[in-house]
Amino acid sequence: GDSVTQTEGQVTVSESKSLIINCTYSATSIAYPNLFWYVRYPGEGLQLLLKVITAGQKGSSRGFEATYNKETTSFHLQKASVQESDSAVYYCALSASGTYQRFGTGTKLQVVP
Amino acid sequence: GALVYQYPRRTICKSGTSMRMECQAVGFQATSVAWYRQSPQKTFELIALSTVNSAIKYEQNFTQEKFPISHPNLSFSSMTVLNAYLEDRGLYLCGARDGGAAEQFFGPGTRLTVL
């Protein structure tokens, strides 16, 4: 079946430093699934951060970006300079049909001063 | 804009009892609704997918007998956790999609605690 892998359970980054959160996917039901990053801030619901539905394209939002790489089946999330307000849990997800998502295990980002 | 509400936000039930949670879509037509569960220390697991005018599809390890779902119209869905036990605790999320849209809109979740 389809699956998403996030290898880091928690990441701690100093403010203004760069960030990369790794995500790889495996899709057996469809060649090119839609890929997403969701974010959940403390005490809030799940929010869509960015999505890319075309292989080779890059999505960006709030300073974050991720490129859909079909060769390496990866969709890593990057930000050049993080802020304390970016502290949250980030989930990578894929969707083959659009009707539901398969989520990764989530990466908790802690930004320290 | 498109919003999804879930009720209640938090609930506590005794082991062996049942608990019903609701999901309401506002600003769009929820032609399909997916219910997920996030157990402690785990990711969001798909429980079932409900599409209006189609049979509800349950994922492996989840059954209609345990998690009956109702999706009577394009704005509302409910799911009941029957005979809840400790392993049923977690955050239950509903995600609703409008027809050919590429993404789901998620509610804030219902957090279930089982005593």
Coordinates of N, CA, C and O in Angstrom, one line a residue, chain A:
Chain A
G1 N 0.8 -1.2 0.0 CA 0.0 0.0 0.0 C 0.8 1.2 0.0 O 2.1 1.2 0.1
D2 N 0.2 2.4 -0.1 CA 0.9 3.7 -0.1 C 1.4 4.0 1.4 O 0.7 3.7 2.3
S3 N 2.5 4.6 1.4 CA 3.1 5.0 2.8 C 4.0 6.2 2.7 O 4.5 6.5 1.6
V4 N 4.2 6.8 3.8 CA 5.0 8.0 3.9 C 6.0 7.8 5.1 O 5.5 7.3 6.2
T5 N 7.2 8.1 5.0 CA 8.2 7.9 6.0 C 8.8 9.2 6.4 O 9.4 10.0 5.6
Q6 N 8.8 9.6 7.7 CA 9.5 10.7 8.2 C 10.5 10.1 9.3 O 10.0 9.5 10.2
T7 N 11.7 10.3 9.1 CA 12.7 9.6 9.9 C 13.0 10.3 11.2 O 13.3 9.6 12.2
E8 N 12.8 11.6 11.3 CA 13.0 12.3 12.5 C 11.8 12.5 13.3 O 10.8 13.1 12.8
G9 N 11.8 12.1 14.5 CA 10.6 12.3 15.4 C 10.6 13.7 16.0 O 9.6 14.2 16.2
Q10 N 11.8 14.2 16.3 CA 11.9 15.5 16.8 C 13.2 16.2 16.3 O 14.2 15.5 16.2
V11 N 13.1 17.5 16.1 CA 14.2 18.2 15.6 C 14.3 19.5 16.4 O 13.2 20.2 16.6
T12 N 15.5 19.9 16.8 CA 15.7 21.1 17.6 C 16.6 22.0 16.8 O 17.7 21.5 16.4
V13 N 16.2 23.2 16.5 CA 17.0 24.1 15.6 C 17.0 25.5 16.3 O 16.0 25.9 16.9
S14 N 18.2 26.1 16.3 CA 18.3 27.5 16.8 C 17.6 28.5 15.9 O 17.6 28.3 14.7
E15 N 17.0 29.5 16.5 CA 16.3 30.5 15.7 C 17.3 31.1 14.7 O 18.5 31.3 15.0
S16 N 16.8 31.4 13.5 CA 17.4 32.0 12.4 C 18.3 31.0 11.6 O 18.9 31.3 10.6
K17 N 18.4 29.7 12.1 CA 19.1 28.7 11.4 C 18.2 28.0 10.4 O 17.0 28.2 10.4
S18 N 18.8 27.2 9.5 CA 18.1 26.6 8.4 C 17.5 25.2 8.9 O 18.0 24.7 9.9
L19 N 16.5 24.8 8.3 CA 15.8 23.6 8.6 C 15.6 22.7 7.4 O 15.2 23.2 6.3
I20 N 15.7 21.4 7.7 CA 15.2 20.4 6.7 C 14.6 19.3 7.4 O 15.2 18.7 8.4
I21 N 13.4 18.9 7.0 CA 12.7 17.8 7.6 C 12.5 16.8 6.4 O 11.9 17.1 5.4
N22 N 13.0 15.6 6.6 CA 13.0 14.6 5.6 C 11.6 13.9 5.4 O 11.0 13.5 6.4
C23 N 11.3 13.6 4.2 CA 10.0 12.8 3.9 C 10.3 12.0 2.6 O 10.7 12.6 1.6
T24 N 10.0 10.7 2.7 CA 10.0 9.9 1.5 C 8.7 9.2 1.4 O 8.0 9.0 2.4
Y25 N 8.3 8.8 0.2 CA 7.0 8.2 0.1 C 7.2 6.9 -0.8 O 8.1 6.8 -1.6
S26 N 6.1 6.1 -0.7 CA 6.0 4.9 -1.5 C 4.6 4.9 -2.0 O 3.7 4.9 -1.1
A27 N 4.4 4.9 -3.3 CA 3.0 4.9 -3.8 C 2.9 3.7 -4.7 O 3.6 3.6 -5.7
T28 N 2.0 2.8 -4.3 CA 1.8 1.6 -5.2 C 0.4 1.7 -5.9 O 0.3 1.0 -7.0
S29 N -0.5 2.6 -5.5 CA -1.8 2.6 -6.1 C -1.8 3.6 -7.3 O -2.7 3.6 -8.1
I30 N -0.8 4.5 -7.3 CA -0.8 5.5 -8.4 C 0.7 5.9 -8.6 O 1.5 5.9 -7.7
A31 N 1.0 6.3 -9.8 CA 2.4 6.6 -10.2 C 2.8 7.9 -9.5 O 3.9 8.0 -9.0
Y32 N 2.0 8.9 -9.6 CA 2.3 10.3 -9.1 C 1.2 10.8 -8.2 O 0.3 11.5 -8.6
P33 N 1.4 10.5 -6.9 CA 0.4 10.9 -5.9 C 0.5 12.4 -5.7 O 1.5 13.0 -6.0
N34 N -0.5 13.0 -5.1 CA -0.4 14.4 -4.6 C 0.4 14.3 -3.3 O 0.1 13.5 -2.4
L35 N 1.2 15.3 -3.1 CA 2.0 15.4 -1.8 C 1.7 16.6 -1.0 O 1.5 17.7 -1.6
F36 N 1.7 16.5 0.3 CA 1.3 17.6 1.2 C 2.3 17.7 2.4 O 2.8 16.7 2.8
W37 N 2.3 18.8 2.9 CA 2.9 19.1 4.3 C 1.8 19.7 5.1 O 1.2 20.7 4.6
Y38 N 1.5 19.2 6.2 CA 0.6 19.7 7.2 C 1.3 20.1 8.4 O 2.3 19.6 8.8
V39 N 0.7 21.1 9.2 CA 1.4 21.6 10.4 C 0.3 21.6 11.5 O -0.9 22.0 11.2
R40 N 0.7 21.3 12.7 CA -0.2 21.3 13.8 C 0.5 22.1 14.9 O 1.5 21.6 15.5
Y41 N 0.1 23.4 15.1 CA 0.6 24.2 16.2 C 0.0 23.7 17.5 O -1.1 23.2 17.6
P42 N 0.7 24.0 18.6 CA 0.2 23.6 19.9 C -1.2 24.1 20.2 O -1.5 25.3 20.0
G43 N -2.1 23.2 20.5 CA -3.5 23.6 20.8 C -4.4 23.8 19.6 O -5.6 24.2 19.8
E44 N -3.9 23.6 18.4 CA -4.7 23.9 17.2 C -4.9 22.7 16.4 O -4.4 21.6 16.7
G45 N -5.7 22.8 15.4 CA -6.0 21.7 14.5 C -5.0 21.6 13.4 O -4.0 22.3 13.3
L46 N -5.2 20.6 12.5 CA -4.2 20.3 11.5 C -4.5 21.3 10.3 O -5.6 21.5 9.9
Q47 N -3.4 21.9 9.9 CA -3.5 22.9 8.8 C -2.7 22.5 7.6 O -1.5 22.0 7.8
L48 N -3.2 22.8 6.4 CA -2.4 22.5 5.3 C -1.3 23.6 5.2 O -1.6 24.8 5.2
L49 N 0.0 23.2 5.0 CA 1.1 24.1 4.9 C 1.4 24.4 3.4 O 1.4 25.5 2.9
L50 N 1.5 23.3 2.7 CA 1.7 23.4 1.2 C 1.4 22.1 0.6 O 1.4 21.0 1.2
K51 N 1.2 22.1 -0.7 CA 0.9 20.9 -1.5 C 1.5 21.1 -2.9 O 1.6 22.2 -3.4
V52 N 1.9 19.9 -3.4 CA 2.4 19.9 -4.8 C 1.7 18.6 -5.5 O 1.7 17.5 -4.9
I53 N 1.1 18.9 -6.6 CA 0.4 17.8 -7.3 C 1.1 17.3 -8.6 O 0.6 16.4 -9.2
T54 N 2.1 18.1 -8.9 CA 2.8 17.7 -10.2 C 4.3 17.4 -9.8 O 5.0 18.2 -9.2
A55 N 4.7 16.2 -10.3 CA 6.1 15.8 -10.0 C 7.1 16.8 -10.7 O 6.9 17.3 -11.8
G56 N 8.1 17.1 -9.9 CA 9.1 18.1 -10.4 C 8.9 19.5 -9.9 O 9.8 20.4 -10.0
Q57 N 7.7 19.8 -9.4 CA 7.4 21.1 -9.0 C 7.7 21.4 -7.6 O 7.9 20.5 -6.8
K58 N 7.8 22.7 -7.2 CA 8.1 23.1 -5.8 C 6.9 23.8 -5.3 O 6.3 24.6 -6.0
G59 N 6.6 23.5 -4.1 CA 5.5 24.3 -3.4 C 6.2 25.1 -2.3 O 7.2 24.8 -1.7
S60 N 5.5 26.2 -2.0 CA 6.1 27.1 -0.9 C 5.0 27.8 -0.2 O 3.9 28.1 -0.8
S61 N 5.2 28.1 1.1 CA 4.3 28.8 1.9 C 4.9 29.2 3.2 O 5.7 28.4 3.8
R62 N 4.7 30.5 3.6 CA 5.2 31.0 4.9 C 6.7 30.8 5.0 O 7.2 30.5 6.1
G63 N 7.5 30.8 3.9 CA 8.9 30.7 4.0 C 9.4 29.2 3.9 O 10.6 28.9 3.7
F64 N 8.4 28.3 4.0 CA 8.8 26.9 3.8 C 8.6 26.5 2.3 O 7.8 27.1 1.6
E65 N 9.4 25.5 1.9 CA 9.3 25.0 0.6 C 9.6 23.5 0.5 O 10.3 23.0 1.4
A66 N 9.1 22.8 -0.5 CA 9.3 21.4 -0.7 C 9.2 21.1 -2.1 O 8.3 21.6 -2.8
T67 N 10.1 20.3 -2.6 CA 10.1 19.9 -4.0 C 9.7 18.4 -4.2 O 10.3 17.6 -3.5
Y68 N 8.8 18.2 -5.1 CA 8.3 16.9 -5.4 C 9.4 16.2 -6.3 O 9.5 16.5 -7.5
N69 N 10.2 15.2 -5.7 CA 11.2 14.6 -6.5 C 10.8 13.1 -6.7 O 10.9 12.3 -5.8
K70 N 10.4 12.9 -8.0 CA 10.0 11.5 -8.3 C 11.1 10.5 -8.4 O 10.9 9.3 -8.2
E71 N 12.3 11.0 -8.7 CA 13.5 10.1 -8.8 C 13.8 9.5 -7.5 O 14.1 8.3 -7.3
T72 N 13.9 10.3 -6.5 CA 14.2 9.9 -5.1 C 13.0 9.6 -4.3 O 13.1 9.3 -3.1
T73 N 11.8 9.8 -4.8 CA 10.5 9.7 -4.1 C 10.6 10.4 -2.8 O 10.3 9.9 -1.7
S74 N 11.0 11.7 -2.9 CA 11.2 12.5 -1.6 C 10.4 13.8 -1.8 O 10.1 14.2 -2.9
F75 N 10.1 14.4 -0.6 CA 9.4 15.6 -0.5 C 9.8 16.3 0.7 O 9.0 16.6 1.6
H76 N 11.1 16.6 0.8 CA 11.6 17.2 2.0 C 11.2 18.6 2.2 O 11.1 19.4 1.3
L77 N 11.0 19.0 3.5 CA 10.5 20.4 3.8 C 11.7 21.2 4.3 O 12.5 20.7 5.1
Q78 N 11.9 22.4 3.7 CA 13.0 23.2 4.1 C 12.6 24.6 4.4 O 11.6 25.1 3.9
K79 N 13.4 25.2 5.2 CA 13.2 26.7 5.5 C 14.6 27.3 5.8 O 15.4 26.7 6.5
A80 N 14.8 28.4 5.2 CA 16.2 29.0 5.3 C 16.5 29.6 6.7 O 17.6 29.5 7.2
S81 N 15.4 30.1 7.3 CA 15.6 30.7 8.6 C 14.4 30.6 9.5 O 13.4 31.2 9.2
V82 N 14.5 29.7 10.5 CA 13.3 29.4 11.3 C 13.1 30.5 12.4 O 14.1 31.1 12.8
Q83 N 11.9 30.5 12.9 CA 11.5 31.4 14.0 C 10.9 30.6 15.1 O 10.4 29.5 14.8
E84 N 10.9 31.2 16.3 CA 10.2 30.4 17.4 C 8.8 30.0 17.1 O 8.3 29.0 17.5
S85 N 8.1 30.9 16.3 CA 6.7 30.6 16.0 C 6.5 29.5 15.1 O 5.4 29.0 14.9
D86 N 7.6 29.0 14.5 CA 7.5 27.8 13.7 C 7.5 26.5 14.5 O 7.3 25.4 13.9
S87 N 7.7 26.6 15.8 CA 7.6 25.4 16.6 C 6.3 24.7 16.5 O 5.2 25.3 16.8
A88 N 6.2 23.5 16.1 CA 5.0 22.8 15.8 C 5.3 21.3 15.4 O 6.5 21.0 15.3
V89 N 4.3 20.6 15.1 CA 4.5 19.2 14.6 C 4.2 19.3 13.1 O 3.1 19.8 12.7
Y90 N 5.1 18.7 12.3 CA 4.9 18.8 10.8 C 4.7 17.3 10.3 O 5.4 16.4 10.6
Y91 N 3.6 17.2 9.5 CA 3.3 15.9 8.9 C 3.4 15.9 7.4 O 2.8 16.8 6.7
C92 N 4.1 15.0 6.9 CA 4.1 14.8 5.4 C 3.0 13.8 5.1 O 2.7 12.9 5.8
A93 N 2.4 14.0 3.9 CA 1.2 13.1 3.6 C 1.2 13.0 2.0 O 1.6 13.8 1.3
L94 N 0.6 11.9 1.6 CA 0.3 11.7 0.2 C -1.1 11.3 0.0 O -1.8 10.8 0.9
S95 N -1.6 11.6 -1.2 CA -3.0 11.2 -1.5 C -3.0 10.7 -2.9 O -2.5 11.4 -3.8
A96 N -3.6 9.5 -3.1 CA -3.7 9.0 -4.4 C -5.0 9.4 -5.1 O -5.0 9.7 -6.3
S97 N -6.0 9.5 -4.4 CA -7.3 9.7 -4.9 C -7.9 11.1 -4.6 O -8.8 11.6 -5.2
G98 N -7.3 11.8 -3.6 CA -7.8 13.0 -3.1 C -8.8 12.9 -2.0 O -9.1 13.9 -1.3
T99 N -9.4 11.7 -1.9 CA -10.4 11.6 -0.9 C -9.9 11.3 0.5 O -10.6 11.5 1.5
Y100 N -8.6 10.9 0.6 CA -8.0 10.7 2.0 C -6.5 10.8 1.8 O -6.0 10.7 0.7
Q101 N -5.9 11.0 3.0 CA -4.4 11.1 3.0 C -3.8 9.9 3.7 O -4.4 9.4 4.7
R102 N -2.6 9.6 3.4 CA -1.7 8.7 4.2 C -0.7 9.6 4.8 O 0.0 10.4 4.1
F103 N -0.6 9.6 6.1 CA 0.3 10.5 6.8 C 1.6 9.8 7.3 O 1.6 8.6 7.6
G104 N 2.6 10.6 7.4 CA 3.9 10.2 8.0 C 3.7 10.3 9.5 O 2.6 10.7 10.0
T105 N 4.7 9.9 10.3 CA 4.6 9.8 11.7 C 4.7 11.2 12.4 O 4.5 11.3 13.6
G106 N 5.1 12.2 11.6 CA 5.2 13.5 12.2 C 6.6 13.8 12.7 O 7.3 13.0 13.2
T107 N 7.0 15.1 12.6 CA 8.2 15.6 13.1 C 8.0 16.8 14.0 O 7.4 17.8 13.5
K108 N 8.3 16.7 15.2 CA 8.1 17.8 16.1 C 9.3 18.8 16.0 O 10.5 18.4 16.3
L109 N 9.1 20.0 15.6 CA 10.1 21.0 15.5 C 10.1 21.9 16.7 O 9.1 22.5 17.1
Q110 N 11.2 22.0 17.3 CA 11.4 22.9 18.4 C 12.5 23.9 18.0 O 13.6 23.6 17.8
V111 N 12.0 25.2 18.0 CA 13.0 26.3 17.7 C 13.4 27.0 19.0 O 12.5 27.4 19.7
V112 N 14.6 27.0 19.2 CA 15.1 27.6 20.5 C 15.8 28.9 20.2 O 16.4 29.1 19.2
P113 N 15.8 29.8 21.2 CA 16.4 31.2 21.0 C 17.9 31.1 20.9 O 18.5 30.2 21.4

